[in-house]
mmCIF file of C-alpha atoms and ligand atoms in Angstrom:
data_model
loop_
_atom_site.group_PDB
_atom_site.id
_atom_site.type_symbol
_atom_site.label_atom_id
_atom_site.label_comp_id
_atom_site.label_asym_id
_atom_site.label_seq_id
_atom_site.Cartn_x
_atom_site.Cartn_y
_atom_site.Cartn_z
ATOM 1 C CA MET X 490 119.525 114.832 108.379
ATOM 2 C CA THR X 491 118.972 111.378 109.981
ATOM 3 C CA SER X 492 121.548 109.400 111.965
ATOM 4 C CA ARG X 493 121.438 105.535 112.900
ATOM 5 C CA HIS X 494 123.640 103.907 115.553
ATOM 6 C CA ASP X 495 123.665 100.511 116.955
ATOM 7 C CA THR X 496 123.731 100.518 120.868
ATOM 8 C CA ARG X 497 126.282 98.335 122.256
ATOM 9 C CA ASP X 498 124.622 96.728 125.148
ATOM 10 C CA THR X 499 121.505 95.728 123.436
ATOM 11 C CA ARG X 500 120.382 94.730 120.010
ATOM 12 C CA GLN X 501 118.455 97.952 119.650
ATOM 13 C CA GLU X 502 118.923 100.419 116.620
ATOM 14 C CA ILE X 503 117.901 103.724 116.635
ATOM 15 C CA VAL X 504 116.922 106.067 113.697
ATOM 16 C CA LYS X 505 116.438 109.737 114.351
ATOM 17 C CA VAL X 506 113.530 111.704 112.423
ATOM 18 C CA SER X 507 114.795 115.289 112.472
ATOM 19 C CA LEU X 508 112.359 117.953 112.547
ATOM 20 C CA GLY X 509 113.526 120.680 114.869
ATOM 21 C CA ALA X 510 111.127 120.693 117.978
ATOM 22 C CA ARG X 511 109.129 117.695 116.911
ATOM 23 C CA SER X 512 112.228 115.578 116.494
ATOM 24 C CA TYR X 513 111.818 111.921 117.590
ATOM 25 C CA GLU X 514 113.510 108.341 117.859
ATOM 26 C CA ILE X 515 112.551 105.328 116.074
ATOM 27 C CA ARG X 516 113.697 102.502 118.446
ATOM 28 C CA ILE X 517 113.960 99.104 116.870
ATOM 29 C CA GLY X 518 114.620 96.001 119.062
ATOM 30 C CA PRO X 519 113.131 92.614 120.167
ATOM 31 C CA GLY X 520 111.479 92.972 123.499
ATOM 32 C CA LEU X 521 110.787 96.753 123.340
ATOM 33 C CA LEU X 522 107.082 95.699 123.802
ATOM 34 C CA GLY X 523 107.429 94.776 127.231
ATOM 35 C CA ASP X 524 109.235 98.009 128.201
ATOM 36 C CA ILE X 525 106.832 100.523 127.073
ATOM 37 C CA GLY X 526 106.136 102.057 130.701
ATOM 38 C CA PRO X 527 109.831 102.597 131.439
ATOM 39 C CA ALA X 528 110.239 104.223 127.825
ATOM 40 C CA LEU X 529 107.380 106.632 128.468
ATOM 41 C CA VAL X 530 108.547 107.630 131.870
ATOM 42 C CA GLY X 531 111.958 108.278 130.278
ATOM 43 C CA LEU X 532 110.266 110.765 127.784
ATOM 44 C CA GLY X 533 108.774 112.636 130.697
ATOM 45 C CA PHE X 534 105.314 111.195 130.547
ATOM 46 C CA SER X 535 103.397 110.118 133.935
ATOM 47 C CA GLY X 536 99.491 109.807 134.611
ATOM 48 C CA LYS X 537 97.047 108.339 132.169
ATOM 49 C CA ALA X 538 97.775 106.585 128.877
ATOM 50 C CA ALA X 539 95.257 104.998 126.615
ATOM 51 C CA VAL X 540 96.164 102.084 124.758
ATOM 52 C CA VAL X 541 94.410 102.154 121.202
ATOM 53 C CA THR X 542 94.469 98.780 119.575
ATOM 54 C CA ASP X 543 92.284 96.295 117.553
ATOM 55 C CA ARG X 544 90.926 92.953 118.479
ATOM 56 C CA ALA X 545 93.434 90.738 116.853
ATOM 57 C CA VAL X 546 96.465 92.641 118.094
ATOM 58 C CA ALA X 547 94.883 92.997 121.760
ATOM 59 C CA ARG X 548 94.651 89.351 122.089
ATOM 60 C CA HIS X 549 98.474 88.832 121.489
ATOM 61 C CA TYR X 550 99.892 92.129 123.041
ATOM 62 C CA ALA X 551 97.477 94.225 125.106
ATOM 63 C CA THR X 552 98.358 92.372 128.380
ATOM 64 C CA SER X 553 102.099 92.738 128.118
ATOM 65 C CA VAL X 554 101.597 96.499 127.366
ATOM 66 C CA VAL X 555 99.121 97.283 129.993
ATOM 67 C CA ARG X 556 100.995 95.512 132.813
ATOM 68 C CA SER X 557 104.434 97.393 131.698
ATOM 69 C CA LEU X 558 102.418 100.628 131.854
ATOM 70 C CA LYS X 559 101.161 99.708 135.285
ATOM 71 C CA ARG X 560 104.233 98.762 136.627
ATOM 72 C CA ALA X 561 105.603 102.152 135.607
ATOM 73 C CA GLY X 562 102.770 103.814 137.393
ATOM 74 C CA PHE X 563 100.636 104.629 134.467
ATOM 75 C CA LYS X 564 96.581 104.599 134.827
ATOM 76 C CA SER X 565 95.944 102.809 131.619
ATOM 77 C CA GLU X 566 92.810 103.166 129.586
ATOM 78 C CA PRO X 567 92.624 100.335 126.837
ATOM 79 C CA ILE X 568 90.364 101.126 123.714
ATOM 80 C CA VAL X 569 89.725 98.171 121.598
ATOM 81 C CA LEU X 570 88.344 98.465 118.142
ATOM 82 C CA PRO X 571 87.494 95.878 115.368
ATOM 83 C CA SER X 572 90.443 94.684 113.142
ATOM 84 C CA GLY X 573 90.765 95.876 109.483
ATOM 85 C CA GLU X 574 90.430 98.719 107.032
ATOM 86 C CA ARG X 575 86.876 99.290 107.352
ATOM 87 C CA THR X 576 87.466 100.581 111.089
ATOM 88 C CA LYS X 577 89.229 103.441 109.625
ATOM 89 C CA THR X 578 86.535 105.870 109.934
ATOM 90 C CA LEU X 579 85.385 109.100 111.691
ATOM 91 C CA ARG X 580 82.844 106.998 113.877
ATOM 92 C CA SER X 581 86.118 105.094 115.273
ATOM 93 C CA VAL X 582 87.813 108.401 116.027
ATOM 94 C CA GLY X 583 84.290 109.296 117.939
ATOM 95 C CA VAL X 584 84.496 106.256 120.053
ATOM 96 C CA ILE X 585 88.267 107.023 121.010
ATOM 97 C CA LEU X 586 87.343 110.669 121.939
ATOM 98 C CA ASP X 587 84.381 109.756 123.893
ATOM 99 C CA ARG X 588 86.565 107.407 125.956
ATOM 100 C CA LEU X 589 89.257 109.931 126.548
ATOM 101 C CA VAL X 590 86.516 112.798 127.562
ATOM 102 C CA ARG X 591 85.045 110.172 130.093
ATOM 103 C CA ALA X 592 88.466 109.466 131.545
ATOM 104 C CA ARG X 593 89.322 113.080 131.692
ATOM 105 C CA PHE X 594 92.621 112.951 129.628
ATOM 106 C CA GLU X 595 94.640 116.150 129.790
ATOM 107 C CA ARG X 596 97.163 117.737 127.646
ATOM 108 C CA GLY X 597 99.935 115.926 129.594
ATOM 109 C CA SER X 598 98.289 112.419 128.799
ATOM 110 C CA VAL X 599 99.402 110.356 126.233
ATOM 111 C CA VAL X 600 97.783 108.017 123.665
ATOM 112 C CA VAL X 601 99.795 104.606 122.801
ATOM 113 C CA ALA X 602 98.767 103.384 119.203
ATOM 114 C CA LEU X 603 99.343 99.691 119.460
ATOM 115 C CA GLY X 604 98.779 97.810 116.214
ATOM 116 C CA GLY X 605 98.922 98.238 112.467
ATOM 117 C CA GLY X 606 98.611 101.083 110.075
ATOM 118 C CA VAL X 607 94.938 101.259 110.712
ATOM 119 C CA VAL X 608 95.393 101.816 114.399
ATOM 120 C CA GLY X 609 98.058 103.903 113.959
ATOM 121 C CA ASP X 610 96.248 106.221 111.777
ATOM 122 C CA ILE X 611 92.983 106.615 113.783
ATOM 123 C CA ALA X 612 94.916 106.820 116.938
ATOM 124 C CA GLY X 613 97.243 109.521 115.825
ATOM 125 C CA PHE X 614 94.361 111.390 114.203
ATOM 126 C CA ALA X 615 92.217 111.195 117.563
ATOM 127 C CA ALA X 616 95.315 112.448 119.351
ATOM 128 C CA SER X 617 95.592 115.126 117.106
ATOM 129 C CA VAL X 618 92.085 116.669 117.892
ATOM 130 C CA TYR X 619 91.683 115.641 121.281
ATOM 131 C CA LEU X 620 92.141 119.059 123.167
ATOM 132 C CA ARG X 621 93.592 120.525 120.006
ATOM 133 C CA GLY X 622 96.317 117.868 120.182
ATOM 134 C CA ILE X 623 97.962 115.647 122.992
ATOM 135 C CA PRO X 624 101.037 113.475 122.411
ATOM 136 C CA TYR X 625 100.910 110.120 121.254
ATOM 137 C CA ILE X 626 103.603 107.292 120.450
ATOM 138 C CA GLN X 627 103.574 104.577 117.768
ATOM 139 C CA VAL X 628 104.113 101.074 118.606
ATOM 140 C CA PRO X 629 103.537 99.479 115.346
ATOM 141 C CA THR X 630 102.991 95.527 114.861
ATOM 142 C CA THR X 631 102.631 94.771 111.343
ATOM 143 C CA LEU X 632 105.481 95.113 108.700
ATOM 144 C CA VAL X 633 103.756 97.859 106.878
ATOM 145 C CA SER X 634 103.404 99.928 110.113
ATOM 146 C CA GLN X 635 106.879 99.239 111.204
ATOM 147 C CA VAL X 636 108.640 100.283 107.774
ATOM 148 C CA ASP X 637 106.233 102.909 106.931
ATOM 149 C CA SER X 638 102.934 104.347 108.712
ATOM 150 C CA SER X 639 104.196 104.543 112.133
ATOM 151 C CA VAL X 640 106.893 107.097 110.888
ATOM 152 C CA GLY X 641 106.274 110.664 109.361
ATOM 153 C CA GLY X 642 102.984 111.956 111.131
ATOM 154 C CA LYS X 643 100.491 111.203 108.496
ATOM 155 C CA THR X 644 97.330 110.415 110.488
ATOM 156 C CA GLY X 645 93.587 110.178 109.406
ATOM 157 C CA VAL X 646 90.540 108.125 108.325
ATOM 158 C CA ASN X 647 88.870 107.039 105.129
ATOM 159 C CA HIS X 648 85.750 108.618 103.802
ATOM 160 C CA PRO X 649 83.206 106.742 101.784
ATOM 161 C CA SER X 650 84.416 108.741 98.705
ATOM 162 C CA GLY X 651 87.876 107.842 99.157
ATOM 163 C CA LYS X 652 91.072 106.612 101.165
ATOM 164 C CA ASN X 653 92.677 109.032 103.729
ATOM 165 C CA LEU X 654 90.519 111.934 102.736
ATOM 166 C CA ILE X 655 90.293 113.202 106.254
ATOM 167 C CA GLY X 656 93.368 113.580 108.585
ATOM 168 C CA ALA X 657 96.115 115.646 109.937
ATOM 169 C CA PHE X 658 99.922 115.769 110.206
ATOM 170 C CA HIS X 659 100.774 114.883 113.885
ATOM 171 C CA GLN X 660 104.183 113.555 114.773
ATOM 172 C CA PRO X 661 104.538 110.745 117.446
ATOM 173 C CA HIS X 662 106.836 111.574 120.162
ATOM 174 C CA VAL X 663 108.611 108.210 119.758
ATOM 175 C CA VAL X 664 108.247 104.974 117.404
ATOM 176 C CA LEU X 665 108.942 101.779 119.295
ATOM 177 C CA ILE X 666 109.342 98.695 117.031
ATOM 178 C CA ASP X 667 109.557 95.271 118.369
ATOM 179 C CA PRO X 668 110.097 92.995 115.664
ATOM 180 C CA ASP X 669 109.060 89.975 117.617
ATOM 181 C CA THR X 670 105.558 91.221 117.178
ATOM 182 C CA LEU X 671 105.923 90.002 113.560
ATOM 183 C CA GLN X 672 106.035 86.527 114.570
ATOM 184 C CA THR X 673 102.458 86.440 114.910
ATOM 185 C CA LEU X 674 101.521 88.525 111.711
ATOM 186 C CA PRO X 675 99.421 86.361 109.285
ATOM 187 C CA ARG X 676 101.612 85.304 106.154
ATOM 188 C CA ARG X 677 99.211 87.314 103.748
ATOM 189 C CA GLU X 678 99.883 90.641 105.790
ATOM 190 C CA TRP X 679 103.731 89.933 105.954
ATOM 191 C CA LEU X 680 103.871 89.336 102.128
ATOM 192 C CA ALA X 681 101.919 92.457 101.578
ATOM 193 C CA GLY X 682 104.128 94.618 103.906
ATOM 194 C CA LEU X 683 107.152 93.471 101.699
ATOM 195 C CA ALA X 684 105.671 95.769 99.064
ATOM 196 C CA GLU X 685 106.353 98.833 100.899
ATOM 197 C CA VAL X 686 109.851 97.634 101.677
ATOM 198 C CA ILE X 687 110.621 96.839 97.874
ATOM 199 C CA LYS X 688 109.033 100.363 97.277
ATOM 200 C CA TYR X 689 112.125 101.776 99.178
ATOM 201 C CA GLY X 690 114.557 100.010 97.298
ATOM 202 C CA VAL X 691 112.950 101.125 93.774
ATOM 203 C CA ILE X 692 112.621 104.837 95.144
ATOM 204 C CA ALA X 693 115.810 105.362 96.948
ATOM 205 C CA ASP X 694 118.490 102.621 97.154
ATOM 206 C CA GLU X 695 119.599 100.468 94.420
ATOM 207 C CA ARG X 696 121.870 98.497 96.685
ATOM 208 C CA PHE X 697 119.264 97.785 99.200
ATOM 209 C CA PHE X 698 117.002 96.572 96.093
ATOM 210 C CA GLY X 699 119.719 94.302 95.382
ATOM 211 C CA TYR X 700 120.068 92.923 99.014
ATOM 212 C CA LEU X 701 116.168 92.198 98.978
ATOM 213 C CA GLU X 702 116.646 90.336 95.848
ATOM 214 C CA GLY X 703 119.440 88.049 97.131
ATOM 215 C CA GLN X 704 117.912 87.496 100.508
ATOM 216 C CA MET X 705 114.339 87.327 99.762
ATOM 217 C CA ASP X 706 113.920 83.609 100.713
ATOM 218 C CA ARG X 707 115.428 84.469 104.350
ATOM 219 C CA ILE X 708 113.057 87.565 104.513
ATOM 220 C CA VAL X 709 109.958 85.782 103.634
ATOM 221 C CA ASP X 710 110.874 82.980 106.322
ATOM 222 C CA LYS X 711 111.114 85.973 108.754
ATOM 223 C CA ALA X 712 114.911 85.216 109.646
ATOM 224 C CA ARG X 713 115.891 87.791 112.412
ATOM 225 C CA GLU X 714 119.025 89.215 110.891
ATOM 226 C CA PRO X 715 117.560 90.146 107.606
ATOM 227 C CA VAL X 716 114.269 91.330 109.151
ATOM 228 C CA MET X 717 116.011 93.736 111.488
ATOM 229 C CA ARG X 718 118.119 94.962 108.668
ATOM 230 C CA VAL X 719 114.809 95.602 106.294
ATOM 231 C CA ILE X 720 112.933 97.388 109.151
ATOM 232 C CA ALA X 721 116.273 99.568 110.054
ATOM 233 C CA ARG X 722 117.032 100.500 106.371
ATOM 234 C CA SER X 723 113.424 101.204 105.521
ATOM 235 C CA CYS X 724 113.138 103.536 108.513
ATOM 236 C CA GLU X 725 116.175 105.307 107.598
ATOM 237 C CA ILE X 726 115.081 106.124 104.128
ATOM 238 C CA LYS X 727 111.557 107.303 105.048
ATOM 239 C CA ALA X 728 113.092 109.498 108.189
ATOM 240 C CA GLU X 729 115.371 110.988 105.506
ATOM 241 C CA VAL X 730 112.721 111.894 103.235
ATOM 242 C CA VAL X 731 110.244 113.134 106.180
ATOM 243 C CA SER X 732 113.086 115.152 107.539
ATOM 244 C CA GLN X 733 113.238 117.069 104.347
ATOM 245 C CA ASP X 734 109.650 117.240 103.564
ATOM 246 C CA GLU X 735 107.396 116.813 106.288
ATOM 247 C CA ARG X 736 104.275 118.197 104.780
ATOM 248 C CA GLU X 737 104.625 116.665 101.202
ATOM 249 C CA THR X 738 105.370 119.749 99.435
ATOM 250 C CA GLY X 739 107.606 117.908 96.902
ATOM 251 C CA LEU X 740 110.162 115.253 97.804
ATOM 252 C CA ARG X 741 107.692 113.188 100.205
ATOM 253 C CA ARG X 742 105.591 112.422 96.959
ATOM 254 C CA ILE X 743 108.046 109.637 96.131
ATOM 255 C CA LEU X 744 106.934 107.732 98.919
ATOM 256 C CA ASN X 745 103.533 107.410 97.362
ATOM 257 C CA TYR X 746 105.095 105.574 94.399
ATOM 258 C CA GLY X 747 102.317 102.609 93.487
ATOM 259 C CA HIS X 748 99.691 104.251 95.858
ATOM 260 C CA THR X 749 97.772 106.355 93.311
ATOM 261 C CA ILE X 750 96.636 103.101 91.651
ATOM 262 C CA GLY X 751 96.780 100.945 94.718
ATOM 263 C CA HIS X 752 94.478 103.165 96.520
ATOM 264 C CA ALA X 753 91.878 103.128 93.742
ATOM 265 C CA LEU X 754 92.033 99.270 93.820
ATOM 266 C CA GLU X 755 91.405 99.311 97.687
ATOM 267 C CA ALA X 756 88.427 101.618 97.302
ATOM 268 C CA LEU X 757 87.173 99.711 94.284
ATOM 269 C CA GLY X 758 87.179 96.514 96.228
ATOM 270 C CA ARG X 759 85.462 98.491 99.040
ATOM 271 C CA TYR X 760 88.503 97.601 101.271
ATOM 272 C CA ARG X 761 87.551 94.138 101.402
ATOM 273 C CA SER X 762 89.063 92.413 98.335
ATOM 274 C CA LEU X 763 92.924 93.596 98.479
ATOM 275 C CA ILE X 764 94.761 94.678 101.746
ATOM 276 C CA HIS X 765 97.035 97.869 101.675
ATOM 277 C CA GLY X 766 100.353 96.298 100.595
ATOM 278 C CA GLU X 767 98.752 93.906 97.931
ATOM 279 C CA ALA X 768 97.136 96.987 96.113
ATOM 280 C CA VAL X 769 100.467 99.023 96.354
ATOM 281 C CA ALA X 770 102.216 96.150 94.897
ATOM 282 C CA ILE X 771 100.120 95.885 91.908
ATOM 283 C CA GLY X 772 100.288 99.862 91.701
ATOM 284 C CA MET X 773 103.920 99.828 91.750
ATOM 285 C CA VAL X 774 104.115 97.491 88.667
ATOM 286 C CA GLN X 775 101.362 99.378 86.775
ATOM 287 C CA GLU X 776 103.015 102.738 87.421
ATOM 288 C CA ALA X 777 106.243 101.509 86.539
ATOM 289 C CA ASP X 778 104.741 100.188 83.155
ATOM 290 C CA LEU X 779 103.234 103.601 82.773
ATOM 291 C CA ALA X 780 106.274 105.373 83.349
ATOM 292 C CA ARG X 781 108.310 103.419 80.685
ATOM 293 C CA SER X 782 105.414 103.828 77.960
ATOM 294 C CA LEU X 783 105.830 107.671 78.700
ATOM 295 C CA GLY X 784 109.362 107.517 78.181
HETATM 296 P P1 NAD W 1292 96.235 96.717 109.417
HETATM 297 O O1 NAD W 1292 96.312 97.868 110.578
HETATM 298 O O2 NAD W 1292 94.593 96.643 109.003
HETATM 299 O O3 NAD W 1292 96.733 95.314 110.100
HETATM 300 C C1 NAD W 1292 96.588 94.196 109.267
HETATM 301 C C2 NAD W 1292 95.974 92.939 109.947
HETATM 302 O O4 NAD W 1292 96.932 92.600 110.864
HETATM 303 C C3 NAD W 1292 94.879 93.439 111.042
HETATM 304 O O5 NAD W 1292 93.872 92.420 111.165
HETATM 305 C C4 NAD W 1292 95.422 93.437 112.446
HETATM 306 O O6 NAD W 1292 94.471 92.961 113.252
HETATM 307 C C5 NAD W 1292 96.446 92.276 112.205
HETATM 308 N N1 NAD W 1292 97.775 92.381 112.901
HETATM 309 C C6 NAD W 1292 98.371 93.585 113.368
HETATM 310 N N2 NAD W 1292 99.407 93.274 113.947
HETATM 311 C C7 NAD W 1292 99.604 92.046 114.190
HETATM 312 C C8 NAD W 1292 100.590 90.923 114.878
HETATM 313 N N3 NAD W 1292 101.639 91.426 115.258
HETATM 314 N N4 NAD W 1292 99.992 89.684 114.759
HETATM 315 C C9 NAD W 1292 98.852 89.027 114.369
HETATM 316 N N5 NAD W 1292 98.040 90.022 113.629
HETATM 317 C C10 NAD W 1292 98.195 91.378 113.683
HETATM 318 O O7 NAD W 1292 96.892 97.198 108.315
HETATM 319 P P2 NAD W 1292 98.398 97.484 107.840
HETATM 320 O O8 NAD W 1292 98.584 96.761 106.674
HETATM 321 O O9 NAD W 1292 99.628 97.475 108.929
HETATM 322 O O10 NAD W 1292 98.085 98.850 107.462
HETATM 323 C C11 NAD W 1292 97.431 99.541 106.483
HETATM 324 C C12 NAD W 1292 96.831 100.795 106.763
HETATM 325 O O11 NAD W 1292 97.978 101.576 107.008
HETATM 326 C C13 NAD W 1292 96.117 101.381 105.487
HETATM 327 O O12 NAD W 1292 94.981 102.031 106.139
HETATM 328 C C14 NAD W 1292 97.018 102.425 105.027
HETATM 329 O O13 NAD W 1292 96.480 103.542 104.394
HETATM 330 C C15 NAD W 1292 97.841 103.059 106.073
HETATM 331 N N6 NAD W 1292 99.175 103.636 105.836
HETATM 332 C C16 NAD W 1292 99.514 104.627 106.286
HETATM 333 C C17 NAD W 1292 100.614 105.446 106.186
HETATM 334 C C18 NAD W 1292 100.968 106.723 106.705
HETATM 335 O O14 NAD W 1292 101.915 107.184 106.489
HETATM 336 N N7 NAD W 1292 100.073 107.086 107.709
HETATM 337 C C19 NAD W 1292 101.692 104.763 105.333
HETATM 338 C C20 NAD W 1292 101.346 103.111 104.876
HETATM 339 C C21 NAD W 1292 99.933 102.788 104.920
HETATM 340 N N1 LIG W 1293 102.977 106.601 103.216
HETATM 341 C C1 LIG W 1293 103.312 107.808 102.568
HETATM 342 C C2 LIG W 1293 103.941 108.852 103.356
HETATM 343 O O1 LIG W 1293 104.030 108.763 104.422
HETATM 344 O O2 LIG W 1293 104.195 109.943 102.932
#
């Protein structure tokens, strides 16, 4: 079961992912990025914090995250990777692990994944294998990562033979979503991310699908109110599915709608021609056609 409530004194919403001892909150609110330090202290962390990010995200947000961590008493270790899908390799995981070893990270240290799904998947995987698993938190900055990849604990990297072939389930300790970060997201990434949002309407919530149809112009323009609603409802649906089937033995497969064909298209384009959401959008249309022709 999951729950969502609006906190009264802030514009923050909280969605719970219920997984027994591995349960955690998804906090959604403008300005959360600048409060990462106090949020980590509130969760009981102290000491060292690695900030894994990519170059484009670092340019916009690394300074404010590192400043917040420093003010809260953390020794931070920024690890900046090249941007884009082609970074999602075991080699990048090696770079992160080398830095954690050199900085003597311990089991009580924490990894902050600051960026899109690429950063979140790599950083989460590095955290899952370092010292057989240390905690990490997700601070997603793309629409794809805010509505999908930061939630549910799937981490990993690509293999030359295929996407996401190497990985682990490793749940974050919290997901901190600051929708203001979406203002700097390039339009192509924004539109691609909407594919994952529409996916939730198709697989789980007809009313939400109708809302998306009605509000699409405002959503495309990144109007604050519908964007908050889109993120919160998507996270609720994802949290509900993950809470029922963490390891994808059944129900969770529904989240892969459009992905079988989508992943193949991404690989065929050598991760250069189509970005993830675009490939998923094409995949959803093709898989819907296939379903119809199969009756
Ligand atoms: P991404 O992480 O490559 O980010 C897209 C681009 O946007 C990058 O160039 C990045 O530098 C830039 N960027 C990120 N945030 C920005 C911001 N706020 N302002 C300006 N630029 C910004 O791509 P993505 O679409 O976020 O994620 C796709 C990846 O996520 C794929 O590898 C996919 O397999 C994975 N994924 C994983 C899951 C999961 O459950 N783990 C779910 C869905 C997708
Ligand atoms: N994005 C698919 C999943 O998390 O299962």
